[in-house]
Amino acid sequence: MLNVEMLSTGDEVLHGQIIDTNAAWLADFFFNQGLPLTRRNTVGDDLDALVAILRERSEQADVLIVNGGLGPTSDDLSALAAATAKGEGLILHPEWLETMTRFFAERGRPMAESNRKQAEIPASAEMINNPVGTACGFAIQLNRCLMFSLPGPSEFKVMVEQEILPRLRQRFTLPDPPVCLRLTTFGRSESELAQSLNPLTLPPGVVMGYRSSMPIIELKLTGPANQRDAMLALWPEVRKVAGDSLIFEGTEGLPAQIARCLQERQLSLTLSEQFTSGLLALQLSRAARRCWPAK
C-alpha cells in the first residue's frame, strides 16, 4: 500500500489564522480513490523548517503532496525549499513564463516583475500545468519520495484532479477504494451505541468508527474492498442496534435528506429562526440546489 502524505505550508495555516480546507478535501478525495493519507504535517514560512521536513518525509513517504508557498512574494518558499533539499538550484521555465504573460495580457493587466518567480522550479523537476492560476506546480523525486508541489487555495483541487491523480494512476497500481458504510442516529449516546456494537465480530481489516456531535452520532463501518460482501452482511446488525434512532444512511447529511423529503412530497417549509439567524434556511436551500440544480 502506498504511503501517501500531505504537507501544508504557511504561517497563516500553522497559526490557525485560516482553516486548512485543502487538507480536509484532499484526505476525503484520496480516501475515495483508494489512497488514504497516512500522515499530515504543517510547517510555517521558514526555509530551514521546510527543507528539514522535506528531507525527513522523503525517507518515509512514497508520495508527498505539498500545498502552498508558490506565490510571487518573499514568504513563498516551496520551490526554493525543494531545490535546497535536493541540493540543486532553481531554473526559470520559459514555457510557464510565456503562459503567465499571456494570462495577464488577456485580462488587460500588466504582469509584475515579481510574478517571474512563479515560473522558477527546481532544476530536475517536471513542471505541472495550472489551468486556473499563475503558479505552475512541479514534481520532483527526492530519495524514495515523489513530491508534488501545488499552489492553493482553489487551484489546488483542480490540479489534484486533473494533473496529480492521472500521474499517480500512470505510475502506480492503485488499490480499490475502501468501503465505508455510514448511518446517522439521533438521541443516543456514543457509549451506549458502542456497548451494543462491541459484541459484533468484525471481518479482518474492518473497523467500527463513531463521530459524535450530540445529539447526532454517526456510525461508520470501514474496511478494504475485498471485505465488501462481509461488511454488507454485517450491516443489518448495525442497523438493528441503531433501531428507531436511525435517521438516515449514507453521506448526504441531514439538510439534504430533509430537502429531498420536502421535494418528493411537494411540501414547503416556513422557518422562524430567532436564534439561528437564518442558518437552517441557508443549509436547506444549499442542499436543495445540490440535489436539484437549476436547469
PDB file of C-alpha atoms in Angstrom:
ATOM      1  CA  MET A   1       0.000   0.000   0.000  1.00  0.00           C
ATOM      2  CA  LEU A   2       1.321   3.437  -0.935  1.00  0.00           C
ATOM      3  CA  ASN A   3       2.413   5.695   1.896  1.00  0.00           C
ATOM      4  CA  VAL A   4       0.797   8.986   0.853  1.00  0.00           C
ATOM      5  CA  GLU A   5       1.308  12.143   2.921  1.00  0.00           C
ATOM      6  CA  MET A   6       0.426  15.831   2.747  1.00  0.00           C
ATOM      7  CA  LEU A   7       2.425  18.881   3.801  1.00  0.00           C
ATOM      8  CA  SER A   8       0.574  22.177   4.256  1.00  0.00           C
ATOM      9  CA  THR A   9       2.701  25.315   4.324  1.00  0.00           C
ATOM     10  CA  GLY A  10       2.234  28.878   5.504  1.00  0.00           C
ATOM     11  CA  ASP A  11       2.288  30.823   8.763  1.00  0.00           C
ATOM     12  CA  GLU A  12      -1.415  31.599   8.424  1.00  0.00           C
ATOM     13  CA  VAL A  13      -2.223  27.872   8.336  1.00  0.00           C
ATOM     14  CA  LEU A  14       0.202  26.928  11.101  1.00  0.00           C
ATOM     15  CA  HIS A  15      -1.070  29.648  13.436  1.00  0.00           C
ATOM     16  CA  GLY A  16      -4.744  28.934  12.809  1.00  0.00           C
ATOM     17  CA  GLN A  17      -5.480  32.236  11.081  1.00  0.00           C
ATOM     18  CA  ILE A  18      -7.143  30.335   8.230  1.00  0.00           C
ATOM     19  CA  ILE A  19      -8.726  26.879   8.177  1.00  0.00           C
ATOM     20  CA  ASP A  20      -6.830  24.275   6.173  1.00  0.00           C
ATOM     21  CA  THR A  21      -9.755  23.253   3.983  1.00  0.00           C
ATOM     22  CA  ASN A  22      -7.466  21.822   1.290  1.00  0.00           C
ATOM     23  CA  ALA A  23      -6.120  19.223   3.726  1.00  0.00           C
ATOM     24  CA  ALA A  24      -9.616  18.042   4.642  1.00  0.00           C
ATOM     25  CA  TRP A  25     -10.643  17.962   0.982  1.00  0.00           C
ATOM     26  CA  LEU A  26      -7.549  16.009  -0.115  1.00  0.00           C
ATOM     27  CA  ALA A  27      -7.914  13.469   2.688  1.00  0.00           C
ATOM     28  CA  ASP A  28     -11.502  12.752   1.657  1.00  0.00           C
ATOM     29  CA  PHE A  29     -10.786  12.809  -2.094  1.00  0.00           C
ATOM     30  CA  PHE A  30      -7.783  10.482  -1.873  1.00  0.00           C
ATOM     31  CA  PHE A  31      -9.604   8.135   0.523  1.00  0.00           C
ATOM     32  CA  ASN A  32     -12.324   7.660  -2.075  1.00  0.00           C
ATOM     33  CA  GLN A  33      -9.663   6.980  -4.734  1.00  0.00           C
ATOM     34  CA  GLY A  34      -8.092   4.174  -2.667  1.00  0.00           C
ATOM     35  CA  LEU A  35      -5.251   6.412  -1.457  1.00  0.00           C
ATOM     36  CA  PRO A  36      -5.924   7.153   2.237  1.00  0.00           C
ATOM     37  CA  LEU A  37      -3.425   9.607   3.709  1.00  0.00           C
ATOM     38  CA  THR A  38      -1.060   8.152   6.293  1.00  0.00           C
ATOM     39  CA  ARG A  39       0.189  11.467   7.700  1.00  0.00           C
ATOM     40  CA  ARG A  40      -0.355  15.229   7.508  1.00  0.00           C
ATOM     41  CA  ASN A  41       2.136  17.893   8.551  1.00  0.00           C
ATOM     42  CA  THR A  42       2.027  21.688   8.672  1.00  0.00           C
ATOM     43  CA  VAL A  43       5.066  23.985   8.527  1.00  0.00           C
ATOM     44  CA  GLY A  44       5.265  27.776   8.515  1.00  0.00           C
ATOM     45  CA  ASP A  45       7.096  30.087   6.112  1.00  0.00           C
ATOM     46  CA  ASP A  46      10.585  29.150   7.292  1.00  0.00           C
ATOM     47  CA  LEU A  47      13.128  27.864   4.777  1.00  0.00           C
ATOM     48  CA  ASP A  48      15.126  25.726   7.212  1.00  0.00           C
ATOM     49  CA  ALA A  49      11.970  24.112   8.611  1.00  0.00           C
ATOM     50  CA  LEU A  50      10.652  23.403   5.116  1.00  0.00           C
ATOM     51  CA  VAL A  51      13.919  21.849   3.939  1.00  0.00           C
ATOM     52  CA  ALA A  52      14.112  19.714   7.095  1.00  0.00           C
ATOM     53  CA  ILE A  53      10.566  18.341   6.765  1.00  0.00           C
ATOM     54  CA  LEU A  54      11.026  17.603   3.040  1.00  0.00           C
ATOM     55  CA  ARG A  55      14.208  15.651   3.713  1.00  0.00           C
ATOM     56  CA  GLU A  56      12.638  13.831   6.654  1.00  0.00           C
ATOM     57  CA  ARG A  57       9.470  12.770   4.831  1.00  0.00           C
ATOM     58  CA  SER A  58      11.416  11.850   1.676  1.00  0.00           C
ATOM     59  CA  GLU A  59      12.828   8.907   3.640  1.00  0.00           C
ATOM     60  CA  GLN A  60       9.367   7.686   4.735  1.00  0.00           C
ATOM     61  CA  ALA A  61       6.679   8.618   2.225  1.00  0.00           C
ATOM     62  CA  ASP A  62       6.144   7.226  -1.258  1.00  0.00           C
ATOM     63  CA  VAL A  63       4.153  10.298  -2.300  1.00  0.00           C
ATOM     64  CA  LEU A  64       4.087  13.742  -0.683  1.00  0.00           C
ATOM     65  CA  ILE A  65       1.595  16.431  -1.696  1.00  0.00           C
ATOM     66  CA  VAL A  66       2.885  19.903  -0.761  1.00  0.00           C
ATOM     67  CA  ASN A  67       0.311  22.688  -0.708  1.00  0.00           C
ATOM     68  CA  GLY A  68       1.123  26.393  -0.776  1.00  0.00           C
ATOM     69  CA  GLY A  69       4.194  28.589  -0.969  1.00  0.00           C
ATOM     70  CA  LEU A  70       4.267  29.065  -4.763  1.00  0.00           C
ATOM     71  CA  GLY A  71       3.186  32.694  -4.900  1.00  0.00           C
ATOM     72  CA  PRO A  72       5.220  35.728  -6.038  1.00  0.00           C
ATOM     73  CA  THR A  73       6.149  37.103  -2.586  1.00  0.00           C
ATOM     74  CA  SER A  74       9.218  36.643  -0.397  1.00  0.00           C
ATOM     75  CA  ASP A  75       7.459  34.304   2.032  1.00  0.00           C
ATOM     76  CA  ASP A  76       6.599  31.810  -0.750  1.00  0.00           C
ATOM     77  CA  LEU A  77       9.419  29.323  -0.300  1.00  0.00           C
ATOM     78  CA  SER A  78       8.245  25.923  -1.526  1.00  0.00           C
ATOM     79  CA  ALA A  79      10.224  25.858  -4.788  1.00  0.00           C
ATOM     80  CA  LEU A  80      13.428  27.050  -3.112  1.00  0.00           C
ATOM     81  CA  ALA A  81      12.940  24.570  -0.261  1.00  0.00           C
ATOM     82  CA  ALA A  82      12.531  21.638  -2.648  1.00  0.00           C
ATOM     83  CA  ALA A  83      15.600  22.657  -4.652  1.00  0.00           C
ATOM     84  CA  THR A  84      17.659  23.141  -1.486  1.00  0.00           C
ATOM     85  CA  ALA A  85      16.534  19.782  -0.075  1.00  0.00           C
ATOM     86  CA  LYS A  86      17.763  18.083  -3.249  1.00  0.00           C
ATOM     87  CA  GLY A  87      20.944  20.113  -3.477  1.00  0.00           C
ATOM     88  CA  GLU A  88      20.224  21.903  -6.727  1.00  0.00           C
ATOM     89  CA  GLY A  89      19.225  25.337  -7.949  1.00  0.00           C
ATOM     90  CA  LEU A  90      16.124  26.888  -9.438  1.00  0.00           C
ATOM     91  CA  ILE A  91      15.669  27.422 -13.167  1.00  0.00           C
ATOM     92  CA  LEU A  92      13.307  29.768 -14.980  1.00  0.00           C
ATOM     93  CA  HIS A  93      10.787  27.769 -17.014  1.00  0.00           C
ATOM     94  CA  PRO A  94      10.292  29.819 -20.223  1.00  0.00           C
ATOM     95  CA  GLU A  95       7.123  27.961 -21.235  1.00  0.00           C
ATOM     96  CA  TRP A  96       5.381  28.895 -17.997  1.00  0.00           C
ATOM     97  CA  LEU A  97       6.682  32.478 -18.131  1.00  0.00           C
ATOM     98  CA  GLU A  98       5.037  32.796 -21.536  1.00  0.00           C
ATOM     99  CA  THR A  99       1.819  31.290 -20.145  1.00  0.00           C
ATOM    100  CA  MET A 100       1.778  33.808 -17.284  1.00  0.00           C
ATOM    101  CA  THR A 101       2.467  36.732 -19.601  1.00  0.00           C
ATOM    102  CA  ARG A 102      -0.466  35.693 -21.775  1.00  0.00           C
ATOM    103  CA  PHE A 103      -2.652  35.174 -18.657  1.00  0.00           C
ATOM    104  CA  PHE A 104      -2.202  38.801 -17.590  1.00  0.00           C
ATOM    105  CA  ALA A 105      -2.404  40.202 -21.136  1.00  0.00           C
ATOM    106  CA  GLU A 106      -5.762  38.514 -21.753  1.00  0.00           C
ATOM    107  CA  ARG A 107      -7.099  40.267 -18.667  1.00  0.00           C
ATOM    108  CA  GLY A 108      -5.688  43.643 -19.656  1.00  0.00           C
ATOM    109  CA  ARG A 109      -3.306  43.789 -16.692  1.00  0.00           C
ATOM    110  CA  PRO A 110       0.465  44.235 -16.597  1.00  0.00           C
ATOM    111  CA  MET A 111       2.445  41.372 -15.113  1.00  0.00           C
ATOM    112  CA  ALA A 112       4.553  42.473 -12.146  1.00  0.00           C
ATOM    113  CA  GLU A 113       8.231  41.571 -12.215  1.00  0.00           C
ATOM    114  CA  SER A 114       7.731  39.584  -9.007  1.00  0.00           C
ATOM    115  CA  ASN A 115       5.495  37.127 -10.848  1.00  0.00           C
ATOM    116  CA  ARG A 116       8.525  35.790 -12.725  1.00  0.00           C
ATOM    117  CA  LYS A 117       9.319  33.920  -9.516  1.00  0.00           C
ATOM    118  CA  GLN A 118       6.287  31.703 -10.152  1.00  0.00           C
ATOM    119  CA  ALA A 119       7.980  30.281 -13.242  1.00  0.00           C
ATOM    120  CA  GLU A 120      11.050  29.145 -11.270  1.00  0.00           C
ATOM    121  CA  ILE A 121      11.169  25.453 -10.339  1.00  0.00           C
ATOM    122  CA  PRO A 122      13.935  23.070  -9.184  1.00  0.00           C
ATOM    123  CA  ALA A 123      16.343  22.138 -11.970  1.00  0.00           C
ATOM    124  CA  SER A 124      15.368  18.441 -12.057  1.00  0.00           C
ATOM    125  CA  ALA A 125      11.630  18.993 -11.576  1.00  0.00           C
ATOM    126  CA  GLU A 126       8.799  18.302 -14.002  1.00  0.00           C
ATOM    127  CA  MET A 127       6.560  21.318 -14.488  1.00  0.00           C
ATOM    128  CA  ILE A 128       2.861  20.712 -13.798  1.00  0.00           C
ATOM    129  CA  ASN A 129       0.274  22.805 -15.595  1.00  0.00           C
ATOM    130  CA  ASN A 130      -2.077  25.050 -13.651  1.00  0.00           C
ATOM    131  CA  PRO A 131      -5.206  25.604 -15.779  1.00  0.00           C
ATOM    132  CA  VAL A 132      -6.744  28.218 -13.463  1.00  0.00           C
ATOM    133  CA  GLY A 133      -3.943  30.339 -11.984  1.00  0.00           C
ATOM    134  CA  THR A 134      -0.490  31.863 -12.397  1.00  0.00           C
ATOM    135  CA  ALA A 135       1.625  29.489 -10.284  1.00  0.00           C
ATOM    136  CA  CYS A 136       2.703  26.306 -12.010  1.00  0.00           C
ATOM    137  CA  GLY A 137       3.191  23.207  -9.917  1.00  0.00           C
ATOM    138  CA  PHE A 138       6.066  20.785 -10.120  1.00  0.00           C
ATOM    139  CA  ALA A 139       7.020  17.192  -9.353  1.00  0.00           C
ATOM    140  CA  ILE A 140      10.402  16.169  -8.021  1.00  0.00           C
ATOM    141  CA  GLN A 141      11.927  12.885  -6.878  1.00  0.00           C
ATOM    142  CA  LEU A 142      13.735  13.129  -3.540  1.00  0.00           C
ATOM    143  CA  ASN A 143      15.132   9.901  -2.145  1.00  0.00           C
ATOM    144  CA  ARG A 144      12.272   7.362  -2.160  1.00  0.00           C
ATOM    145  CA  CYS A 145       9.533  10.014  -2.383  1.00  0.00           C
ATOM    146  CA  LEU A 146       7.733  11.509  -5.371  1.00  0.00           C
ATOM    147  CA  MET A 147       6.825  15.047  -4.298  1.00  0.00           C
ATOM    148  CA  PHE A 148       4.167  17.207  -5.901  1.00  0.00           C
ATOM    149  CA  SER A 149       4.174  20.916  -5.034  1.00  0.00           C
ATOM    150  CA  LEU A 150       0.924  22.749  -5.764  1.00  0.00           C
ATOM    151  CA  PRO A 151      -0.470  26.219  -5.142  1.00  0.00           C
ATOM    152  CA  GLY A 152      -3.631  26.986  -3.225  1.00  0.00           C
ATOM    153  CA  PRO A 153      -6.348  27.584  -2.415  1.00  0.00           C
ATOM    154  CA  SER A 154      -8.887  26.837  -5.169  1.00  0.00           C
ATOM    155  CA  GLU A 155      -6.198  25.995  -7.739  1.00  0.00           C
ATOM    156  CA  PHE A 156      -5.126  23.058  -5.585  1.00  0.00           C
ATOM    157  CA  LYS A 157      -8.277  20.984  -6.086  1.00  0.00           C
ATOM    158  CA  VAL A 158      -8.358  21.428  -9.851  1.00  0.00           C
ATOM    159  CA  MET A 159      -4.713  20.422 -10.195  1.00  0.00           C
ATOM    160  CA  VAL A 160      -5.073  17.361  -7.949  1.00  0.00           C
ATOM    161  CA  GLU A 161      -7.990  16.094 -10.014  1.00  0.00           C
ATOM    162  CA  GLN A 162      -6.674  16.982 -13.481  1.00  0.00           C
ATOM    163  CA  GLU A 163      -2.902  16.654 -13.089  1.00  0.00           C
ATOM    164  CA  ILE A 164      -1.843  14.691  -9.980  1.00  0.00           C
ATOM    165  CA  LEU A 165      -4.281  11.787  -9.858  1.00  0.00           C
ATOM    166  CA  PRO A 166      -3.669  10.831 -13.528  1.00  0.00           C
ATOM    167  CA  ARG A 167       0.100  10.812 -12.871  1.00  0.00           C
ATOM    168  CA  LEU A 168      -0.356   8.591  -9.821  1.00  0.00           C
ATOM    169  CA  ARG A 169      -2.552   6.194 -11.776  1.00  0.00           C
ATOM    170  CA  GLN A 170       0.049   6.044 -14.543  1.00  0.00           C
ATOM    171  CA  ARG A 171       2.993   5.455 -12.204  1.00  0.00           C
ATOM    172  CA  PHE A 172       1.466   3.211  -9.527  1.00  0.00           C
ATOM    173  CA  THR A 173      -1.060   0.393  -9.351  1.00  0.00           C
ATOM    174  CA  LEU A 174      -3.684   1.916  -7.096  1.00  0.00           C
ATOM    175  CA  PRO A 175      -5.824  -0.278  -4.842  1.00  0.00           C
ATOM    176  CA  ASP A 176      -9.589  -0.306  -4.999  1.00  0.00           C
ATOM    177  CA  PRO A 177     -11.150   2.369  -2.802  1.00  0.00           C
ATOM    178  CA  PRO A 178     -12.036   1.179   0.705  1.00  0.00           C
ATOM    179  CA  VAL A 179     -15.652   0.561   1.608  1.00  0.00           C
ATOM    180  CA  CYS A 180     -17.283   2.914   4.117  1.00  0.00           C
ATOM    181  CA  LEU A 181     -20.863   2.260   5.237  1.00  0.00           C
ATOM    182  CA  ARG A 182     -22.431   5.055   7.281  1.00  0.00           C
ATOM    183  CA  LEU A 183     -25.602   5.751   9.176  1.00  0.00           C
ATOM    184  CA  THR A 184     -26.615   8.613  11.443  1.00  0.00           C
ATOM    185  CA  THR A 185     -28.566   8.361  14.673  1.00  0.00           C
ATOM    186  CA  PHE A 186     -30.331  10.898  16.860  1.00  0.00           C
ATOM    187  CA  GLY A 187     -30.686  10.952  20.627  1.00  0.00           C
ATOM    188  CA  ARG A 188     -28.453   8.008  21.594  1.00  0.00           C
ATOM    189  CA  SER A 189     -25.134   8.396  23.385  1.00  0.00           C
ATOM    190  CA  GLU A 190     -21.873   7.243  21.805  1.00  0.00           C
ATOM    191  CA  SER A 191     -21.076   4.994  24.773  1.00  0.00           C
ATOM    192  CA  GLU A 192     -24.498   3.328  24.638  1.00  0.00           C
ATOM    193  CA  LEU A 193     -24.170   2.573  20.941  1.00  0.00           C
ATOM    194  CA  ALA A 194     -20.603   1.329  21.356  1.00  0.00           C
ATOM    195  CA  GLN A 195     -21.612  -1.024  24.171  1.00  0.00           C
ATOM    196  CA  SER A 196     -24.288  -2.570  21.958  1.00  0.00           C
ATOM    197  CA  LEU A 197     -21.951  -2.866  18.949  1.00  0.00           C
ATOM    198  CA  ASN A 198     -18.871  -4.221  20.748  1.00  0.00           C
ATOM    199  CA  PRO A 199     -20.082  -7.869  20.681  1.00  0.00           C
ATOM    200  CA  LEU A 200     -20.187  -7.844  16.853  1.00  0.00           C
ATOM    201  CA  THR A 201     -17.390  -9.826  15.198  1.00  0.00           C
ATOM    202  CA  LEU A 202     -15.825  -7.601  12.547  1.00  0.00           C
ATOM    203  CA  PRO A 203     -14.239  -9.049   9.392  1.00  0.00           C
ATOM    204  CA  PRO A 204     -10.407  -8.784   9.130  1.00  0.00           C
ATOM    205  CA  GLY A 205      -9.253  -5.213   8.490  1.00  0.00           C
ATOM    206  CA  VAL A 206     -12.692  -3.743   9.206  1.00  0.00           C
ATOM    207  CA  VAL A 207     -13.172  -1.143  11.945  1.00  0.00           C
ATOM    208  CA  MET A 208     -16.218   0.439  13.556  1.00  0.00           C
ATOM    209  CA  GLY A 209     -15.944   4.208  13.934  1.00  0.00           C
ATOM    210  CA  TYR A 210     -18.007   6.857  15.694  1.00  0.00           C
ATOM    211  CA  ARG A 211     -18.383  10.588  15.040  1.00  0.00           C
ATOM    212  CA  SER A 212     -20.161  12.401  17.828  1.00  0.00           C
ATOM    213  CA  SER A 213     -21.870  15.783  17.718  1.00  0.00           C
ATOM    214  CA  MET A 214     -24.595  15.286  20.293  1.00  0.00           C
ATOM    215  CA  PRO A 215     -27.410  14.563  19.867  1.00  0.00           C
ATOM    216  CA  ILE A 216     -26.187  13.279  16.464  1.00  0.00           C
ATOM    217  CA  ILE A 217     -23.943  10.176  16.337  1.00  0.00           C
ATOM    218  CA  GLU A 218     -22.610   8.799  13.056  1.00  0.00           C
ATOM    219  CA  LEU A 219     -21.641   5.122  12.862  1.00  0.00           C
ATOM    220  CA  LYS A 220     -19.060   4.099  10.238  1.00  0.00           C
ATOM    221  CA  LEU A 221     -18.036   0.621   9.187  1.00  0.00           C
ATOM    222  CA  THR A 222     -14.822   0.966   7.176  1.00  0.00           C
ATOM    223  CA  GLY A 223     -12.731  -1.737   5.556  1.00  0.00           C
ATOM    224  CA  PRO A 224     -10.856  -2.920   2.438  1.00  0.00           C
ATOM    225  CA  ALA A 225     -12.702  -3.515  -0.808  1.00  0.00           C
ATOM    226  CA  ASN A 226     -12.173  -7.287  -0.564  1.00  0.00           C
ATOM    227  CA  GLN A 227     -14.353  -7.316   2.561  1.00  0.00           C
ATOM    228  CA  ARG A 228     -17.328  -5.601   0.924  1.00  0.00           C
ATOM    229  CA  ASP A 229     -19.592  -8.683   0.957  1.00  0.00           C
ATOM    230  CA  ALA A 230     -18.782  -9.466   4.593  1.00  0.00           C
ATOM    231  CA  MET A 231     -19.431  -5.844   5.579  1.00  0.00           C
ATOM    232  CA  LEU A 232     -22.762  -5.768   3.750  1.00  0.00           C
ATOM    233  CA  ALA A 233     -23.740  -8.993   5.510  1.00  0.00           C
ATOM    234  CA  LEU A 234     -22.911  -7.416   8.879  1.00  0.00           C
ATOM    235  CA  TRP A 235     -24.576  -4.073   8.175  1.00  0.00           C
ATOM    236  CA  PRO A 236     -28.141  -5.195   9.091  1.00  0.00           C
ATOM    237  CA  GLU A 237     -26.863  -5.904  12.610  1.00  0.00           C
ATOM    238  CA  VAL A 238     -25.580  -2.321  12.850  1.00  0.00           C
ATOM    239  CA  ARG A 239     -28.942  -1.033  11.634  1.00  0.00           C
ATOM    240  CA  LYS A 240     -30.663  -3.194  14.254  1.00  0.00           C
ATOM    241  CA  VAL A 241     -28.573  -1.640  17.018  1.00  0.00           C
ATOM    242  CA  ALA A 242     -29.397   1.849  15.734  1.00  0.00           C
ATOM    243  CA  GLY A 243     -33.076   0.932  15.819  1.00  0.00           C
ATOM    244  CA  ASP A 244     -35.597   3.757  15.927  1.00  0.00           C
ATOM    245  CA  SER A 245     -32.814   6.313  16.493  1.00  0.00           C
ATOM    246  CA  LEU A 246     -31.616   5.884  12.881  1.00  0.00           C
ATOM    247  CA  ILE A 247     -32.481   9.000  10.874  1.00  0.00           C
ATOM    248  CA  PHE A 248     -30.645   8.345   7.584  1.00  0.00           C
ATOM    249  CA  GLU A 249     -27.920   6.323   5.864  1.00  0.00           C
ATOM    250  CA  GLY A 250     -25.102   7.490   3.610  1.00  0.00           C
ATOM    251  CA  THR A 251     -23.119  10.717   3.493  1.00  0.00           C
ATOM    252  CA  GLU A 252     -25.587  13.291   2.176  1.00  0.00           C
ATOM    253  CA  GLY A 253     -26.230  14.884   5.553  1.00  0.00           C
ATOM    254  CA  LEU A 254     -29.427  15.838   7.352  1.00  0.00           C
ATOM    255  CA  PRO A 255     -30.171  19.062   5.374  1.00  0.00           C
ATOM    256  CA  ALA A 256     -30.056  17.116   2.088  1.00  0.00           C
ATOM    257  CA  GLN A 257     -32.321  14.414   3.499  1.00  0.00           C
ATOM    258  CA  ILE A 258     -34.893  16.966   4.653  1.00  0.00           C
ATOM    259  CA  ALA A 259     -34.727  18.881   1.368  1.00  0.00           C
ATOM    260  CA  ARG A 260     -35.222  15.627  -0.564  1.00  0.00           C
ATOM    261  CA  CYS A 261     -38.271  14.628   1.518  1.00  0.00           C
ATOM    262  CA  LEU A 262     -39.834  18.052   1.058  1.00  0.00           C
ATOM    263  CA  GLN A 263     -39.271  17.943  -2.692  1.00  0.00           C
ATOM    264  CA  GLU A 264     -40.580  14.394  -3.101  1.00  0.00           C
ATOM    265  CA  ARG A 265     -43.735  15.205  -1.134  1.00  0.00           C
ATOM    266  CA  GLN A 266     -44.084  18.635  -2.765  1.00  0.00           C
ATOM    267  CA  LEU A 267     -44.159  20.320   0.626  1.00  0.00           C
ATOM    268  CA  SER A 268     -42.922  23.756   1.641  1.00  0.00           C
ATOM    269  CA  LEU A 269     -41.405  24.726   4.968  1.00  0.00           C
ATOM    270  CA  THR A 270     -41.656  28.010   6.842  1.00  0.00           C
ATOM    271  CA  LEU A 271     -38.991  28.789   9.435  1.00  0.00           C
ATOM    272  CA  SER A 272     -38.844  31.355  12.208  1.00  0.00           C
ATOM    273  CA  GLU A 273     -35.197  31.474  13.225  1.00  0.00           C
ATOM    274  CA  GLN A 274     -34.812  33.806  16.152  1.00  0.00           C
ATOM    275  CA  PHE A 275     -31.623  32.236  17.476  1.00  0.00           C
ATOM    276  CA  THR A 276     -30.014  30.681  14.385  1.00  0.00           C
ATOM    277  CA  SER A 277     -30.106  33.836  12.203  1.00  0.00           C
ATOM    278  CA  GLY A 278     -31.257  32.023   9.094  1.00  0.00           C
ATOM    279  CA  LEU A 279     -28.754  29.136   9.330  1.00  0.00           C
ATOM    280  CA  LEU A 280     -31.380  26.408   8.860  1.00  0.00           C
ATOM    281  CA  ALA A 281     -32.875  28.115   5.819  1.00  0.00           C
ATOM    282  CA  LEU A 282     -29.392  28.544   4.319  1.00  0.00           C
ATOM    283  CA  GLN A 283     -28.470  24.886   4.839  1.00  0.00           C
ATOM    284  CA  LEU A 284     -31.743  23.650   3.355  1.00  0.00           C
ATOM    285  CA  SER A 285     -31.567  25.945   0.322  1.00  0.00           C
ATOM    286  CA  ARG A 286     -27.958  24.908  -0.393  1.00  0.00           C
ATOM    287  CA  ALA A 287     -28.873  21.235  -0.084  1.00  0.00           C
ATOM    288  CA  ALA A 288     -31.819  21.687  -2.421  1.00  0.00           C
ATOM    289  CA  ARG A 289     -29.613  23.346  -5.056  1.00  0.00           C
ATOM    290  CA  ARG A 290     -27.105  20.483  -4.882  1.00  0.00           C
ATOM    291  CA  CYS A 291     -29.825  17.866  -5.219  1.00  0.00           C
ATOM    292  CA  TRP A 292     -31.769  19.649  -7.953  1.00  0.00           C
ATOM    293  CA  PRO A 293     -29.559  22.218  -9.725  1.00  0.00           C
ATOM    294  CA  ALA A 294     -31.285  24.823 -11.842  1.00  0.00           C
ATOM    295  CA  LYS A 295     -31.720  23.858 -15.467  1.00  0.00           C
TER     296      LYS A 295
END
